[in-house]
CSV table of C-alpha atoms in Angstrom, one decimal:
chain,number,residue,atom,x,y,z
C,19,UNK,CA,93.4,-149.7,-24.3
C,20,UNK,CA,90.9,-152.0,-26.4
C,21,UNK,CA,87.9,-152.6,-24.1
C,22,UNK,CA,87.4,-156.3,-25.0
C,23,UNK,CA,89.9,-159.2,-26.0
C,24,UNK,CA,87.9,-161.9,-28.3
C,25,UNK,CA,89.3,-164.8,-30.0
C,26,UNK,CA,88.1,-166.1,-33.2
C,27,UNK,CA,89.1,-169.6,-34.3
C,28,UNK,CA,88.4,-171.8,-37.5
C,29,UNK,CA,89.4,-175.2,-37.7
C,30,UNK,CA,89.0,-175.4,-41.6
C,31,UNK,CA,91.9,-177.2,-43.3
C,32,UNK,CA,93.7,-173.7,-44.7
C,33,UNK,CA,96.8,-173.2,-46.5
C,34,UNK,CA,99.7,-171.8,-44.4
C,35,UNK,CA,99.4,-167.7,-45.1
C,36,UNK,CA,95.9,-168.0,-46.2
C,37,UNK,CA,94.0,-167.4,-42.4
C,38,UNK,CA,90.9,-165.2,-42.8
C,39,UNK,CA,91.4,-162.2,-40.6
C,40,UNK,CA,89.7,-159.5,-38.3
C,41,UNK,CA,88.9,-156.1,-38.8
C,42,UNK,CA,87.5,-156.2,-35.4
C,43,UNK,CA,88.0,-153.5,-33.0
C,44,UNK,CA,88.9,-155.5,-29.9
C,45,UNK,CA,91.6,-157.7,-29.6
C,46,UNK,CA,91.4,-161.0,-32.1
C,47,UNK,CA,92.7,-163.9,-33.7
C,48,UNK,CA,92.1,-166.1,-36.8
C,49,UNK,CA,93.8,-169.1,-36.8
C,50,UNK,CA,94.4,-172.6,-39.0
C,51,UNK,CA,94.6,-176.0,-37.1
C,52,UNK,CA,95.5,-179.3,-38.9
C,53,UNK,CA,96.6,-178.0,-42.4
C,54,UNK,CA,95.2,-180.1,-45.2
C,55,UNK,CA,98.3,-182.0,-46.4
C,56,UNK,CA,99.6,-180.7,-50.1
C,57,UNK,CA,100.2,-184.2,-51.3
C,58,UNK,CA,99.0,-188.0,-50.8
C,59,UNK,CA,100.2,-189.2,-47.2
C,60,UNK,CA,103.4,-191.1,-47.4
C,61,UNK,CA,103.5,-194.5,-48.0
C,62,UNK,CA,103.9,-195.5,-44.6
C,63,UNK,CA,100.4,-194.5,-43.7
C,64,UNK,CA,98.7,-196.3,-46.4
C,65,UNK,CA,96.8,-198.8,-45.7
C,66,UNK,CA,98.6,-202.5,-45.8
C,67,UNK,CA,97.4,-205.5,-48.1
C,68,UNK,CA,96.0,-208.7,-47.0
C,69,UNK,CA,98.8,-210.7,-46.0
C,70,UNK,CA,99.2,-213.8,-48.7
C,71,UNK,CA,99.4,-217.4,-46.6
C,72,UNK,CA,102.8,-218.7,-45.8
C,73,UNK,CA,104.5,-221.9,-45.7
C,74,UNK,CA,105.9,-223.0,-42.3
C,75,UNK,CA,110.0,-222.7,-44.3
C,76,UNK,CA,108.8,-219.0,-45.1
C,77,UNK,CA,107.8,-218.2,-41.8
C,78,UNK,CA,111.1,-219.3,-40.3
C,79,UNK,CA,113.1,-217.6,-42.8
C,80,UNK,CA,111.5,-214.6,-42.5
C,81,UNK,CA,111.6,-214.6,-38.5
C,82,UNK,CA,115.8,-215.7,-39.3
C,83,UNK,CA,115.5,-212.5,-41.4
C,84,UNK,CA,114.3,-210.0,-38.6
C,85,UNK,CA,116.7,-211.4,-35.8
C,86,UNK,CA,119.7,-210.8,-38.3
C,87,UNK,CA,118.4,-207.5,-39.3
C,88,UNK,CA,117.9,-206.5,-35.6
C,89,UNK,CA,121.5,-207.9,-34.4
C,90,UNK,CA,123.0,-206.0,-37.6
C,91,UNK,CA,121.2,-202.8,-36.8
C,92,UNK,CA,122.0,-203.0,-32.7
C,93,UNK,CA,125.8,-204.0,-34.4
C,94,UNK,CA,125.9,-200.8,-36.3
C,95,UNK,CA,124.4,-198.8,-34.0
C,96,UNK,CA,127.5,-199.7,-31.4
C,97,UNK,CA,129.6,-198.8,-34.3
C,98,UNK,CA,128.2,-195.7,-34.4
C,99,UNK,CA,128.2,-194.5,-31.0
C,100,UNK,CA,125.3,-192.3,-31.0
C,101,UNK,CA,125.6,-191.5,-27.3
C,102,UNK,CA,128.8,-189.9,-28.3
C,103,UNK,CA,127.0,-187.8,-30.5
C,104,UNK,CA,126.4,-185.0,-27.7
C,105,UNK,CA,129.3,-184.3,-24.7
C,106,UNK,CA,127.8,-185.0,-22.3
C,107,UNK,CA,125.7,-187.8,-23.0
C,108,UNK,CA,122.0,-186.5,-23.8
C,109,UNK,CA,119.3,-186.8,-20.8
C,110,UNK,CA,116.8,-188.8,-20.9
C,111,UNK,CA,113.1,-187.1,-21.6
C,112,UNK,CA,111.7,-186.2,-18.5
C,113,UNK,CA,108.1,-187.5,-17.5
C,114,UNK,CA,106.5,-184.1,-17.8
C,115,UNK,CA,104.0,-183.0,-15.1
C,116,UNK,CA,100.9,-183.3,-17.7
C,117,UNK,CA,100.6,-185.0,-21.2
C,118,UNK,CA,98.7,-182.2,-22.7
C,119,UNK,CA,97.7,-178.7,-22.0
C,120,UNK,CA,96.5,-175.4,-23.5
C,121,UNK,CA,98.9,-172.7,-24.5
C,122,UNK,CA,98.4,-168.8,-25.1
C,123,UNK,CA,100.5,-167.3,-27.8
C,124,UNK,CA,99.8,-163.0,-27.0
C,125,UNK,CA,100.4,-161.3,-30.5
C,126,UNK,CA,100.1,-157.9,-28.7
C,127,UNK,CA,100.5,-154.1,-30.5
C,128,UNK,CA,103.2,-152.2,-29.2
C,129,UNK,CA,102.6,-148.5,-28.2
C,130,UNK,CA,104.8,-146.0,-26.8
C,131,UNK,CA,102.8,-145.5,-24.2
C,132,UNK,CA,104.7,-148.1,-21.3
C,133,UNK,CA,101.9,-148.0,-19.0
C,134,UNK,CA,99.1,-149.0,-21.7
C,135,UNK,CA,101.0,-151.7,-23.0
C,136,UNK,CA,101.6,-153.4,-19.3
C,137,UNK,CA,98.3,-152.7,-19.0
C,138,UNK,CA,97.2,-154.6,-22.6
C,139,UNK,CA,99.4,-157.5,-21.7
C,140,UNK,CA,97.6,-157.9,-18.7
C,141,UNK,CA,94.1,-157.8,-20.3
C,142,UNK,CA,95.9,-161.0,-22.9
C,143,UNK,CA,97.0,-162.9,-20.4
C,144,UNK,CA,93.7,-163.1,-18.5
C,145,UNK,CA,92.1,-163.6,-21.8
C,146,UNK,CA,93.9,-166.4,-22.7
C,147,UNK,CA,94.1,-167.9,-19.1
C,148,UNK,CA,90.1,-168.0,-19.2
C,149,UNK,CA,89.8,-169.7,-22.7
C,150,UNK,CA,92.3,-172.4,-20.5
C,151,UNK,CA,95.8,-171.3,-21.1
C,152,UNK,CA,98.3,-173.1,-18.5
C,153,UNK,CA,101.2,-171.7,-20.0
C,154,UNK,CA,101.0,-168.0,-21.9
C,155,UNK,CA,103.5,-166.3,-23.8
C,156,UNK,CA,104.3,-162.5,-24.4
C,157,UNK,CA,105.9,-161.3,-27.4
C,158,UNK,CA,109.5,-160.1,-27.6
C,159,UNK,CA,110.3,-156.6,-26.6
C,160,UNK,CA,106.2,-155.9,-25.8
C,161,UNK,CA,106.6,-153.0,-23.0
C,162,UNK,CA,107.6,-150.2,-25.8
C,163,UNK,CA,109.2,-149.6,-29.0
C,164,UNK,CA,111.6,-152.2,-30.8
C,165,UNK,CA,115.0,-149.8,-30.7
C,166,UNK,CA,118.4,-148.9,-29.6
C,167,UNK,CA,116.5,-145.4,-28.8
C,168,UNK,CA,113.9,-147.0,-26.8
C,169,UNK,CA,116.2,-149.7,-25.4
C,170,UNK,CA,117.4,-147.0,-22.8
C,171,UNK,CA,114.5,-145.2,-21.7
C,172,UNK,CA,111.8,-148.5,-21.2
C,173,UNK,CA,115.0,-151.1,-19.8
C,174,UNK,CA,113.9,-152.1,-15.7
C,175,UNK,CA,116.2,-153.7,-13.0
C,176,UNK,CA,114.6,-156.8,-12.9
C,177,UNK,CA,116.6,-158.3,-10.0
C,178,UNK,CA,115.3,-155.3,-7.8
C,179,UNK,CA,111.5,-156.3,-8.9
C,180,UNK,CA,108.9,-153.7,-7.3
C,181,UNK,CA,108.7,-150.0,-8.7
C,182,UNK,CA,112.2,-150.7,-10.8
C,183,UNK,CA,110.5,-153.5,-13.3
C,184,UNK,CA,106.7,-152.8,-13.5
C,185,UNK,CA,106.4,-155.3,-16.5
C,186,UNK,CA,107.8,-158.0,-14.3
C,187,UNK,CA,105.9,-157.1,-11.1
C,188,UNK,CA,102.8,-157.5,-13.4
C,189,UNK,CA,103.9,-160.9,-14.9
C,190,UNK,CA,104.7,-162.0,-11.0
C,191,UNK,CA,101.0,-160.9,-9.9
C,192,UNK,CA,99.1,-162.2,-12.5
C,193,UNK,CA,100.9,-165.6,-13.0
C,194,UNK,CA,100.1,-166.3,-9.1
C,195,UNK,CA,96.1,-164.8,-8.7
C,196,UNK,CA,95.5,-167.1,-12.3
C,197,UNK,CA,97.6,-169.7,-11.5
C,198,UNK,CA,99.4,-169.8,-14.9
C,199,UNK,CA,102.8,-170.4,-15.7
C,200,UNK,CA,104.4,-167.4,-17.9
C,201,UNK,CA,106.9,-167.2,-20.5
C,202,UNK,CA,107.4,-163.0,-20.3
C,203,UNK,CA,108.4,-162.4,-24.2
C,204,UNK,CA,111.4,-160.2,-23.5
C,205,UNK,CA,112.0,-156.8,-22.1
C,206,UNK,CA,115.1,-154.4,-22.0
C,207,UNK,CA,116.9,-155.0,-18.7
C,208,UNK,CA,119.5,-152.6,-16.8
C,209,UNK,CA,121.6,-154.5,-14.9
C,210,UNK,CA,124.5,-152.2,-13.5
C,211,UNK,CA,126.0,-150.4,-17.0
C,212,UNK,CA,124.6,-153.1,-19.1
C,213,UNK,CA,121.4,-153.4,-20.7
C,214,UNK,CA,120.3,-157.4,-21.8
C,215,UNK,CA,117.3,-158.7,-23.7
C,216,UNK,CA,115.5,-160.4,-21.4
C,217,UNK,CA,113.3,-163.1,-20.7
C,218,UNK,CA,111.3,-163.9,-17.3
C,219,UNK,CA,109.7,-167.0,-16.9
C,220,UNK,CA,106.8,-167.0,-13.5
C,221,UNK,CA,105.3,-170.2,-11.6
C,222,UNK,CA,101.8,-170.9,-10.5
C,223,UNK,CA,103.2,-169.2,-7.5
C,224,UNK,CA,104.4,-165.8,-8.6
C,225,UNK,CA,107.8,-167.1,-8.6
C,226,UNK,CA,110.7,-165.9,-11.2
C,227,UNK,CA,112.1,-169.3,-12.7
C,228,UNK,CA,114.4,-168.4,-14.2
C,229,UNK,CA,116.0,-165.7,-16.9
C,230,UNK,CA,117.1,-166.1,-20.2
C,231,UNK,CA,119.0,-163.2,-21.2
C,232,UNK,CA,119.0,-163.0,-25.6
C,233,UNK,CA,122.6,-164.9,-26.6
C,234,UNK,CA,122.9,-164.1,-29.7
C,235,UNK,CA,122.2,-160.2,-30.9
C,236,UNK,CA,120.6,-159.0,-33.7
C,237,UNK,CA,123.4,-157.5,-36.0
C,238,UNK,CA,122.4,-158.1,-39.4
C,239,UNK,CA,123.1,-155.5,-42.8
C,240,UNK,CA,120.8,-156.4,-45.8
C,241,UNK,CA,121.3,-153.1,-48.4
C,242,UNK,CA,118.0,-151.7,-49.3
C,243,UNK,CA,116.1,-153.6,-46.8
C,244,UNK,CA,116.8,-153.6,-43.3
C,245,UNK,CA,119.9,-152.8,-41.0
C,246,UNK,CA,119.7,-153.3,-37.3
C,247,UNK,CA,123.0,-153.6,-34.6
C,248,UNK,CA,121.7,-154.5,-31.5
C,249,UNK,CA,125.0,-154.7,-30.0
C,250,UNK,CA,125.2,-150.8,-30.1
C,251,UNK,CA,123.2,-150.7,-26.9
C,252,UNK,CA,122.3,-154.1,-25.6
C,253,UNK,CA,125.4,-156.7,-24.3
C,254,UNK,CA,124.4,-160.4,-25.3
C,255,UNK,CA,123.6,-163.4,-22.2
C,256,UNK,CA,126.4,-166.1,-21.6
C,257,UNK,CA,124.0,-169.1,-20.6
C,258,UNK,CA,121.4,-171.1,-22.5
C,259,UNK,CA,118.0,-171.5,-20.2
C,260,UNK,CA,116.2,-174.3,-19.5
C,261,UNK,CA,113.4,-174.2,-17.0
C,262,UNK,CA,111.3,-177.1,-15.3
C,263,UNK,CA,107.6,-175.8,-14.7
C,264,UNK,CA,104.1,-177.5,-14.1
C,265,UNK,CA,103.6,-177.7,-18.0
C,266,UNK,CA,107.2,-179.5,-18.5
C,267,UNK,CA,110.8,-178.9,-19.2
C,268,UNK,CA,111.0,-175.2,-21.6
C,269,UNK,CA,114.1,-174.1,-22.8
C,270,UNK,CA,114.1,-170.2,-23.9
C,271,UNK,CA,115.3,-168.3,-27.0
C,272,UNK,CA,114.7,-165.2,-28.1
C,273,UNK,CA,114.0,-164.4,-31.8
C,274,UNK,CA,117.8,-164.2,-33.6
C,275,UNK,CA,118.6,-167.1,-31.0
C,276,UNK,CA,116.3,-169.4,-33.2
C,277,UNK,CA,118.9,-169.4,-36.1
C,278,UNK,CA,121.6,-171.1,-34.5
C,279,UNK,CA,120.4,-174.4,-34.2
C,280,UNK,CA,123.1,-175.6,-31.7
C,281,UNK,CA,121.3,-174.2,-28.7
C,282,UNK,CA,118.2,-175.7,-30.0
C,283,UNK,CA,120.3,-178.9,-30.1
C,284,UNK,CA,121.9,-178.1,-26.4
C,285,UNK,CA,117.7,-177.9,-25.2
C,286,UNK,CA,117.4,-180.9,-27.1
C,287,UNK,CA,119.7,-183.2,-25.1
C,288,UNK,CA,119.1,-181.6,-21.7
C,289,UNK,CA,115.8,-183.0,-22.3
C,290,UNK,CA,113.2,-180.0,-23.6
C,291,UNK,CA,109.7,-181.2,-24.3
C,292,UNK,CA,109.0,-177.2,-25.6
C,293,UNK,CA,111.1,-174.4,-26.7
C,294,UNK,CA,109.3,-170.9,-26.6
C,295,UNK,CA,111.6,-168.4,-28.6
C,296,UNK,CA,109.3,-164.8,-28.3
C,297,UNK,CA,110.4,-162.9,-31.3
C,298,UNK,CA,110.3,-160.1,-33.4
C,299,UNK,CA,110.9,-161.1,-37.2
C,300,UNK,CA,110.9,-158.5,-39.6
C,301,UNK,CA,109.5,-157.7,-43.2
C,302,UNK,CA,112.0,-158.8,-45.3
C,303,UNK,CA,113.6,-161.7,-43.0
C,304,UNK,CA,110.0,-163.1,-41.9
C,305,UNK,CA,108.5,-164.2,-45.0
C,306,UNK,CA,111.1,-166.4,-46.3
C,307,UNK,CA,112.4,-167.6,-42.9
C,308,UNK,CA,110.3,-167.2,-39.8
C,309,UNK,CA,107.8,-170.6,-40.5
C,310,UNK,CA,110.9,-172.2,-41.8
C,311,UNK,CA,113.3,-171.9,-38.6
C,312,UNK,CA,110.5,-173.4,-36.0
C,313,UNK,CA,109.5,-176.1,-38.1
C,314,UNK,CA,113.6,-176.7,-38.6
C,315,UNK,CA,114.0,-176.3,-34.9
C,316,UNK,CA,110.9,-178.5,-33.9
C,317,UNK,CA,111.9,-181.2,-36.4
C,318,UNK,CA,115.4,-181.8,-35.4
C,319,UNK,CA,115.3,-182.3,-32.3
C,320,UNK,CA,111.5,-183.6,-32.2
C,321,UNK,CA,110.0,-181.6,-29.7
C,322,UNK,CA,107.6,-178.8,-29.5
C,323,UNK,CA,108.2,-174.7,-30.5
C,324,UNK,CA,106.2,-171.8,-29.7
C,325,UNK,CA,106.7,-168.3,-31.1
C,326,UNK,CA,105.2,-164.8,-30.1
C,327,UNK,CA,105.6,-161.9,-31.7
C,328,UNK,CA,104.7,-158.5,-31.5
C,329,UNK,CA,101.4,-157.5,-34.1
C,330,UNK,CA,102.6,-155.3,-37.0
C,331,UNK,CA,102.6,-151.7,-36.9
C,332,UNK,CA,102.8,-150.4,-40.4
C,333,UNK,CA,104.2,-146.9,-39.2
C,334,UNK,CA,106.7,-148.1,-36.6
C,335,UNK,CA,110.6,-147.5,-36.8
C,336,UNK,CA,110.8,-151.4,-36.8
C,337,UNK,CA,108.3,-153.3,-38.3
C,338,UNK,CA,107.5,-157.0,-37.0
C,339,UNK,CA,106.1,-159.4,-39.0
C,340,UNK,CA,103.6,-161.3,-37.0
C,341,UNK,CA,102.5,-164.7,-37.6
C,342,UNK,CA,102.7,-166.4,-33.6
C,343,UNK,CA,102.9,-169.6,-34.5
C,344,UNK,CA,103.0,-173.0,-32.8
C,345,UNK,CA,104.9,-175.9,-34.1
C,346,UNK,CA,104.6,-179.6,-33.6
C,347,UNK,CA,107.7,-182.4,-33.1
C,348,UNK,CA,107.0,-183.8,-37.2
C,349,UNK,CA,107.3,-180.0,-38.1
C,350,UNK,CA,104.0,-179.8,-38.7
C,351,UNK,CA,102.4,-176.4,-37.8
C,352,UNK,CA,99.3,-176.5,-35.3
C,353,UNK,CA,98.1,-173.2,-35.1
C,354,UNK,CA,98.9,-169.8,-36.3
C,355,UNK,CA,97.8,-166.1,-36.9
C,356,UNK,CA,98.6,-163.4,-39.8
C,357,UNK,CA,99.5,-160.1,-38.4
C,358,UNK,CA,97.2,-158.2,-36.4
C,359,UNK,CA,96.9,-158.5,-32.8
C,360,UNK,CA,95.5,-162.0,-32.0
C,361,UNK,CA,95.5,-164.3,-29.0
C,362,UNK,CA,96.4,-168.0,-30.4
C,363,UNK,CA,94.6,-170.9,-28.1
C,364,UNK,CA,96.6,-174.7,-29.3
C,365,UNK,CA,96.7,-177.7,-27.5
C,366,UNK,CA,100.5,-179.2,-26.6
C,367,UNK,CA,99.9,-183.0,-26.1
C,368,UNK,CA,103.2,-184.4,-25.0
C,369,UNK,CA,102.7,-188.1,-25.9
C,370,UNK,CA,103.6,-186.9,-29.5
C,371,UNK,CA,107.3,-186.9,-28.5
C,372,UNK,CA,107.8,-190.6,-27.9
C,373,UNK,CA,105.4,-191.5,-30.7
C,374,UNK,CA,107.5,-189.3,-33.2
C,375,UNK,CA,111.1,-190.4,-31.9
C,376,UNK,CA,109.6,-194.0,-32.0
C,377,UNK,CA,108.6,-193.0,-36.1
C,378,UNK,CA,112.2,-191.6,-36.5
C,379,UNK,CA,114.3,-193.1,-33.9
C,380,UNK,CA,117.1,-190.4,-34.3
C,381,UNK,CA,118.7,-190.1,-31.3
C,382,UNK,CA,119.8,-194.3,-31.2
C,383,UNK,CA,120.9,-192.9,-35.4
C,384,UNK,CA,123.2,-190.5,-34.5
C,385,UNK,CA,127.3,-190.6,-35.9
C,386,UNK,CA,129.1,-190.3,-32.3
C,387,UNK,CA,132.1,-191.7,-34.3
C,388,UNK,CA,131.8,-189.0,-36.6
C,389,UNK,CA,130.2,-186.0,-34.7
C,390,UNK,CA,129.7,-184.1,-31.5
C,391,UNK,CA,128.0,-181.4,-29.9
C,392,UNK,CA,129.7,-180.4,-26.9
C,393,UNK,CA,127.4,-178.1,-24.2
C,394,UNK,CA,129.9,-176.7,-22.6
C,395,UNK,CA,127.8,-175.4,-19.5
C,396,UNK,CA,126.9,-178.9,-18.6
C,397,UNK,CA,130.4,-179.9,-19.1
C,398,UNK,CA,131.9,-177.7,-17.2
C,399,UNK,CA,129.6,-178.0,-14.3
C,400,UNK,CA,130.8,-181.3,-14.3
């Protein structure tokens, strides 16, 4: 185990996949924050002319103007019925408990060796909780190897907690002495003859939240470049997860979960201000679509996305690509890493979310007359 856990940031305007990076020993990070935009700022943002001086006629014209353009838009909008867009009717946005806080994204290398890499994760999460992480997230599958081998031998019975699931007793302890909320990446979980992907999210107080087990499994064939059936040893969770905790409302993916964007959606109007999908892209799927799904995920349904993921390991059975990365509600990424191990420290300011559905006012846009998303959960619980 590395004896020291450092974090390096830069605040330089760098392109995305351009972040200097460390050779160091211990545990690091090199990150970008605020990207230099690629092209003039929209016109929306430029700044407005001098007003010329108006006759008393234009001014009530134009003030006639506005009131018909307001009683035509709030007439379409009833057309429209965007609050039949989603069945049930989307919830509000919660008032979360803060407006902004720090988060810890732990790109952590993956060993066989169980014990050290509890032990590593440990060393992270205290890493990040002292630069002033509230809310820390693990990588997916970061307790042993990424395989239906390895699925077997490292899986724990969460629900009996103790001796049977070390990685979660550790995520329990820790999350309580630092007073931390914890989004656990994912681990293999036995539960009876099944084994799940699975995610454990911890209070301030030690306290298991809640569970997300992974919904949609990892079965994918690309010739000459990568095939992986997860559904030859894991079984795949019946429930989307959505957790209130002292840094706001989460809802939890995990890694092939981010493609389907109606789960996103379902988060979306069950009112998410952050969706944390730990995951563990790969070399060939990574660079074309790993950036591209959180920024897709974070832009439709304005709110906040955070991803971990394991740090590469050239040599390993299964190799991750990397890049943790958080994503803002405009799509617009905050901070990231390459692909060594690296702790990521980003601020999550919440009063972003009302200021970009105010910019875009989607949700009052939406076609309930010609399109719905149904959550089926909610309904049913009805």
């Amino acid at each position: 185990m590395k004896a020291a856990l450092s974090t390096l940031i830069s605040t330089k305007n760098l392109p995305p996949h351009h972040c200097a990076s460390s050779s160091s020993s211990s545990l690091s990070r090199s990150i970008w924050l605020h990207p230099k935009p690629l092209s003039p700022p929209p016109s929306f943002l430029a700044p407005i002319a001098p007003a010329k001086s108006l006759s008393s006629s234009s001014i009530g014209l134009s003030r006639s103007s506005k009131i018909h353009k307001a009683n035509f838009s709030s007439t379409m909008a009833s057309a429209y019925k965007p609050e039949a867009a989603r069945v049930p009717p989307a919830l509000p946005l919660p008032t979360p408990p803060v407006t902004k806080f720090k988060i810890g994204l732990c790109q952590l290398a993956v060993t066989v060796d169980k014990e050290r890499n509890i032990a590593h994760a440990r060393k992270a999460i205290e890493d990040a909780a002292a630069k002033g992480a509230q809310l820390v997230l693990l990588p997916e599958i970061w307790n042993g190897p990424y395989s239906n081998d390895s699925f077997p031998v490292y899986a724990e019975d969460i629900d009996a907690g103790g001796d049977a699931s070390p990685s979660t007793a550790m995520l329990s302890e820790v999350s309580q002495r630092l007073k931390i909320t914890i989004v656990g990446g994912s681990i293999a979980e036995r539960s009876g003859d099944h084994l799940y992907n699975t995610s454990c999210v911890f209070d301030t107080d030690g306290k298991l939240l809640a569970k997300h087990r992974k919904i949609h499994l990892f079965d994918i064939d690309i010739p000459g470049k990568i095939t992986f059936i997860e559904s030859k040893t894991l079984t795949a969770g019946q429930s989307p997860t959505i957790v209130d905790t002292e840094v706001g409302r989460i809802g939890i993916g995990i890694c092939y979960d981010i493609r389907f964007q109606e789960l996103a959606m379902i988060y979306g109007a069950r009112g998410a201000h952050l969706i944390c999908y730990p995951g563990a892209f790969n070399m060939t799927t990574g660079p074309l679509h790993w950036e591209l799904l959180q920024r897709a995920r974070a832009t439709d349904n304005q709110l906040y996305v955070a991803t971990c993921s394991p740090a590469r390991d050239a040599g390993a059975g299964y190799v991750a690509w990397g890049h943790s990365t958080l994503v803002g509600p405009f799509g617009e990424v905050l901070a990231t890493t390459e692909h060594e191990e690296a702790i990521i420290i980003a601020e999550v300011d919440y009063s972003l979310l009302e200021l970009r559905r105010t910019n875009l006012p989607l949700l009052k846009q939406r076609r309930g007359d010609l399109y719905q998303l149904v959550d089926v959960q909610r309904l049913n619980s009805q």
